[in-house]
mmCIF file of C-alpha atoms in Angstrom:
data_model
loop_
_atom_site.group_PDB
_atom_site.id
_atom_site.type_symbol
_atom_site.label_atom_id
_atom_site.label_comp_id
_atom_site.label_asym_id
_atom_site.label_seq_id
_atom_site.Cartn_x
_atom_site.Cartn_y
_atom_site.Cartn_z
ATOM 1 C CA UNK A 26 -46.900 -153.786 -191.147
ATOM 2 C CA UNK A 27 -43.491 -152.565 -190.167
ATOM 3 C CA UNK A 28 -41.462 -149.557 -191.141
ATOM 4 C CA UNK A 29 -42.338 -145.929 -191.621
ATOM 5 C CA UNK A 30 -45.453 -144.969 -193.469
ATOM 6 C CA UNK A 31 -44.575 -142.632 -196.289
ATOM 7 C CA UNK A 32 -48.071 -141.152 -196.277
ATOM 8 C CA UNK A 33 -47.702 -139.768 -192.746
ATOM 9 C CA UNK A 34 -46.526 -136.196 -192.456
ATOM 10 C CA UNK A 35 -43.135 -135.657 -190.914
ATOM 11 C CA UNK A 36 -42.947 -134.202 -187.402
ATOM 12 C CA UNK A 37 -43.164 -130.457 -187.272
ATOM 13 C CA UNK A 38 -39.823 -128.763 -187.509
ATOM 14 C CA UNK A 39 -38.800 -125.607 -185.737
ATOM 15 C CA UNK A 40 -40.402 -122.562 -187.241
ATOM 16 C CA UNK A 41 -37.931 -120.235 -188.835
ATOM 17 C CA UNK A 42 -38.421 -116.508 -189.066
ATOM 18 C CA UNK A 43 -37.308 -114.624 -192.130
ATOM 19 C CA UNK A 44 -35.170 -112.475 -189.858
ATOM 20 C CA UNK A 45 -34.455 -114.580 -186.772
ATOM 21 C CA UNK A 46 -33.065 -111.669 -184.749
ATOM 22 C CA UNK A 47 -36.366 -109.768 -185.060
ATOM 23 C CA UNK A 48 -38.597 -112.349 -183.327
ATOM 24 C CA UNK A 49 -37.649 -111.972 -179.661
ATOM 25 C CA UNK A 50 -37.400 -108.149 -179.603
ATOM 26 C CA UNK A 51 -40.675 -107.799 -181.532
ATOM 27 C CA UNK A 52 -42.426 -110.147 -179.106
ATOM 28 C CA UNK A 53 -41.002 -108.286 -176.116
ATOM 29 C CA UNK A 54 -42.012 -104.914 -177.559
ATOM 30 C CA UNK A 55 -45.507 -106.209 -178.367
ATOM 31 C CA UNK A 56 -45.896 -107.675 -174.877
ATOM 32 C CA UNK A 57 -44.852 -104.482 -173.115
ATOM 33 C CA UNK A 58 -46.835 -102.197 -175.420
ATOM 34 C CA UNK A 59 -50.050 -104.182 -175.022
ATOM 35 C CA UNK A 60 -49.447 -104.702 -171.311
ATOM 36 C CA UNK A 61 -48.924 -101.012 -170.600
ATOM 37 C CA UNK A 62 -51.855 -99.898 -172.765
ATOM 38 C CA UNK A 63 -54.245 -102.362 -171.143
ATOM 39 C CA UNK A 64 -52.964 -101.577 -167.644
ATOM 40 C CA UNK A 65 -53.563 -97.869 -168.254
ATOM 41 C CA UNK A 66 -57.032 -98.550 -169.658
ATOM 42 C CA UNK A 67 -57.934 -100.845 -166.753
ATOM 43 C CA UNK A 68 -56.691 -98.529 -164.029
ATOM 44 C CA UNK A 69 -58.492 -95.528 -165.529
ATOM 45 C CA UNK A 70 -61.728 -97.548 -165.582
ATOM 46 C CA UNK A 71 -61.293 -99.050 -162.109
ATOM 47 C CA UNK A 72 -60.614 -95.651 -160.538
ATOM 48 C CA UNK A 73 -63.818 -94.238 -162.080
ATOM 49 C CA UNK A 74 -65.914 -97.395 -162.331
ATOM 50 C CA UNK A 75 -69.172 -95.594 -161.609
ATOM 51 C CA UNK A 76 -68.503 -92.965 -164.303
ATOM 52 C CA UNK A 77 -67.444 -95.651 -166.764
ATOM 53 C CA UNK A 78 -70.640 -97.598 -166.136
ATOM 54 C CA UNK A 79 -72.801 -94.495 -166.555
ATOM 55 C CA UNK A 80 -71.066 -93.517 -169.792
ATOM 56 C CA UNK A 81 -71.590 -96.948 -171.307
ATOM 57 C CA UNK A 82 -75.173 -97.383 -170.084
ATOM 58 C CA UNK A 83 -76.521 -93.869 -170.537
ATOM 59 C CA UNK A 84 -74.456 -92.213 -173.254
ATOM 60 C CA UNK A 85 -73.854 -95.007 -175.722
ATOM 61 C CA UNK A 86 -76.106 -96.831 -178.166
ATOM 62 C CA UNK A 87 -74.933 -100.240 -176.901
ATOM 63 C CA UNK A 88 -77.958 -101.084 -174.666
ATOM 64 C CA UNK A 89 -80.441 -100.183 -177.397
ATOM 65 C CA UNK A 90 -78.469 -102.102 -180.025
ATOM 66 C CA UNK A 91 -78.275 -105.170 -177.777
ATOM 67 C CA UNK A 92 -82.021 -104.945 -177.096
ATOM 68 C CA UNK A 93 -82.709 -104.925 -180.860
ATOM 69 C CA UNK A 94 -80.600 -108.054 -181.338
ATOM 70 C CA UNK A 95 -82.259 -109.938 -178.484
ATOM 71 C CA UNK A 96 -85.322 -111.970 -179.521
ATOM 72 C CA UNK A 97 -87.685 -110.329 -177.044
ATOM 73 C CA UNK A 98 -86.273 -106.808 -177.427
ATOM 74 C CA UNK A 99 -85.884 -106.631 -173.662
ATOM 75 C CA UNK A 100 -84.127 -103.343 -172.817
ATOM 76 C CA UNK A 101 -83.799 -103.970 -169.036
ATOM 77 C CA UNK A 102 -82.116 -107.314 -169.752
ATOM 78 C CA UNK A 103 -79.666 -105.634 -172.131
ATOM 79 C CA UNK A 104 -78.829 -103.093 -169.400
ATOM 80 C CA UNK A 105 -78.172 -105.979 -166.998
ATOM 81 C CA UNK A 106 -75.911 -107.770 -169.473
ATOM 82 C CA UNK A 107 -73.929 -104.621 -170.218
ATOM 83 C CA UNK A 108 -73.666 -103.820 -166.501
ATOM 84 C CA UNK A 109 -72.067 -107.251 -165.926
ATOM 85 C CA UNK A 110 -69.669 -106.736 -168.840
ATOM 86 C CA UNK A 111 -68.762 -103.246 -167.632
ATOM 87 C CA UNK A 112 -67.999 -104.636 -164.170
ATOM 88 C CA UNK A 113 -65.810 -107.489 -165.446
ATOM 89 C CA UNK A 114 -64.024 -105.718 -168.323
ATOM 90 C CA UNK A 115 -61.581 -103.534 -166.325
ATOM 91 C CA UNK A 116 -60.464 -106.470 -164.183
ATOM 92 C CA UNK A 117 -60.000 -108.638 -167.264
ATOM 93 C CA UNK A 118 -57.915 -105.896 -168.891
ATOM 94 C CA UNK A 119 -55.856 -105.520 -165.706
ATOM 95 C CA UNK A 120 -55.197 -109.258 -165.487
ATOM 96 C CA UNK A 121 -54.233 -109.570 -169.152
ATOM 97 C CA UNK A 122 -51.993 -106.498 -168.977
ATOM 98 C CA UNK A 123 -50.181 -107.811 -165.909
ATOM 99 C CA UNK A 124 -49.768 -111.256 -167.472
ATOM 100 C CA UNK A 125 -48.225 -109.735 -170.589
ATOM 101 C CA UNK A 126 -45.814 -107.536 -168.652
ATOM 102 C CA UNK A 127 -44.794 -110.352 -166.315
ATOM 103 C CA UNK A 128 -44.480 -112.848 -169.172
ATOM 104 C CA UNK A 129 -46.979 -115.349 -167.765
ATOM 105 C CA UNK A 130 -49.712 -116.911 -169.911
ATOM 106 C CA UNK A 131 -48.681 -114.665 -172.805
ATOM 107 C CA UNK A 132 -50.577 -116.458 -175.552
ATOM 108 C CA UNK A 133 -53.736 -116.759 -173.484
ATOM 109 C CA UNK A 134 -53.642 -113.090 -172.513
ATOM 110 C CA UNK A 135 -52.902 -112.076 -176.090
ATOM 111 C CA UNK A 136 -55.833 -114.191 -177.297
ATOM 112 C CA UNK A 137 -58.218 -112.494 -174.856
ATOM 113 C CA UNK A 138 -56.849 -109.091 -175.872
ATOM 114 C CA UNK A 139 -57.287 -110.046 -179.542
ATOM 115 C CA UNK A 140 -60.955 -110.821 -178.906
ATOM 116 C CA UNK A 141 -61.443 -107.588 -176.954
ATOM 117 C CA UNK A 142 -59.742 -105.471 -179.617
ATOM 118 C CA UNK A 143 -61.841 -107.118 -182.329
ATOM 119 C CA UNK A 144 -64.976 -106.165 -180.400
ATOM 120 C CA UNK A 145 -63.671 -102.631 -179.831
ATOM 121 C CA UNK A 146 -62.985 -102.226 -183.565
ATOM 122 C CA UNK A 147 -66.450 -103.532 -184.468
ATOM 123 C CA UNK A 148 -68.068 -101.202 -181.918
ATOM 124 C CA UNK A 149 -66.115 -98.214 -183.239
ATOM 125 C CA UNK A 150 -67.033 -98.967 -186.853
ATOM 126 C CA UNK A 151 -70.711 -99.765 -186.227
ATOM 127 C CA UNK A 152 -71.363 -96.754 -183.987
ATOM 128 C CA UNK A 153 -69.007 -94.293 -185.651
ATOM 129 C CA UNK A 154 -71.691 -91.647 -186.179
ATOM 130 C CA UNK A 155 -73.092 -91.948 -182.657
ATOM 131 C CA UNK A 156 -71.896 -89.829 -179.782
ATOM 132 C CA UNK A 157 -69.883 -92.774 -178.505
ATOM 133 C CA UNK A 158 -66.795 -91.520 -176.712
ATOM 134 C CA UNK A 159 -63.709 -93.593 -176.296
ATOM 135 C CA UNK A 160 -64.399 -96.105 -173.532
ATOM 136 C CA UNK A 161 -60.855 -97.419 -173.737
ATOM 137 C CA UNK A 162 -59.436 -94.548 -171.697
ATOM 138 C CA UNK A 163 -62.541 -92.985 -170.193
ATOM 139 C CA UNK A 164 -60.903 -90.504 -167.854
ATOM 140 C CA UNK A 165 -58.541 -88.778 -170.252
ATOM 141 C CA UNK A 166 -59.763 -89.387 -173.797
ATOM 142 C CA UNK A 167 -59.268 -86.341 -176.003
ATOM 143 C CA UNK A 168 -61.458 -85.737 -179.025
ATOM 144 C CA UNK A 169 -60.123 -87.589 -182.050
ATOM 145 C CA UNK A 170 -61.663 -88.146 -185.478
ATOM 146 C CA UNK A 171 -63.891 -91.220 -185.752
ATOM 147 C CA UNK A 172 -61.250 -93.229 -187.656
ATOM 148 C CA UNK A 173 -58.534 -92.868 -185.004
ATOM 149 C CA UNK A 174 -59.965 -95.415 -182.544
ATOM 150 C CA UNK A 175 -60.324 -98.273 -185.076
ATOM 151 C CA UNK A 176 -56.871 -97.485 -186.476
ATOM 152 C CA UNK A 177 -55.266 -97.499 -183.008
ATOM 153 C CA UNK A 178 -57.067 -100.700 -182.114
ATOM 154 C CA UNK A 179 -56.007 -102.304 -185.411
ATOM 155 C CA UNK A 180 -52.355 -101.522 -184.638
ATOM 156 C CA UNK A 181 -52.732 -103.017 -181.175
ATOM 157 C CA UNK A 182 -54.559 -105.965 -182.731
ATOM 158 C CA UNK A 183 -51.589 -106.638 -184.989
ATOM 159 C CA UNK A 184 -49.341 -106.794 -181.905
ATOM 160 C CA UNK A 185 -51.693 -109.186 -180.127
ATOM 161 C CA UNK A 186 -52.068 -111.390 -183.203
ATOM 162 C CA UNK A 187 -48.293 -111.554 -183.468
ATOM 163 C CA UNK A 188 -48.110 -112.810 -179.895
ATOM 164 C CA UNK A 189 -50.873 -115.354 -180.458
ATOM 165 C CA UNK A 190 -49.581 -116.677 -183.775
ATOM 166 C CA UNK A 191 -45.828 -116.358 -183.503
ATOM 167 C CA UNK A 192 -43.832 -119.551 -183.593
ATOM 168 C CA UNK A 193 -41.849 -120.370 -180.488
ATOM 169 C CA UNK A 194 -38.714 -122.420 -181.201
ATOM 170 C CA UNK A 195 -38.392 -125.593 -179.149
ATOM 171 C CA UNK A 196 -36.755 -125.166 -175.782
ATOM 172 C CA UNK A 197 -37.241 -121.414 -175.497
ATOM 173 C CA UNK A 198 -40.609 -121.459 -173.759
ATOM 174 C CA UNK A 199 -40.342 -121.261 -169.978
ATOM 175 C CA UNK A 200 -43.051 -121.998 -167.493
#
């Protein structure tokens, strides 16, 4: 059979924004905003890693909630899992923040940040009545109403989703 198959979809064309002049500045603003916020959060946790670990393990309902979800209800195992996450999280935030600011692996970093922010929003909504302080900026978190943290994270989530989902015209992506 020769010739073009009319049932095949045509090759993808360049994505067009409604306002083409908004795309690059919005992406740059989103990158720098997320990068700076996650760098600040990471550095504040790394400087006080011991305090951050104690706050999450001793003063939050996360270990008990994880133990309830686990089939055996093993509280020491949930403490071990959360201890590993608490140790890795600041370095992951630091790496993603630096990647966003430097413009390297932007989509991958934004995807990781999207997953983290989704978990932060879920944690803030599930444990909103608990005495669960803001673990995002542990060293200088003022007292805000319970709805502020999910709202802030949702705004940051919209920036990260924009970076993950935005269309990049052909030829403009550099490696």
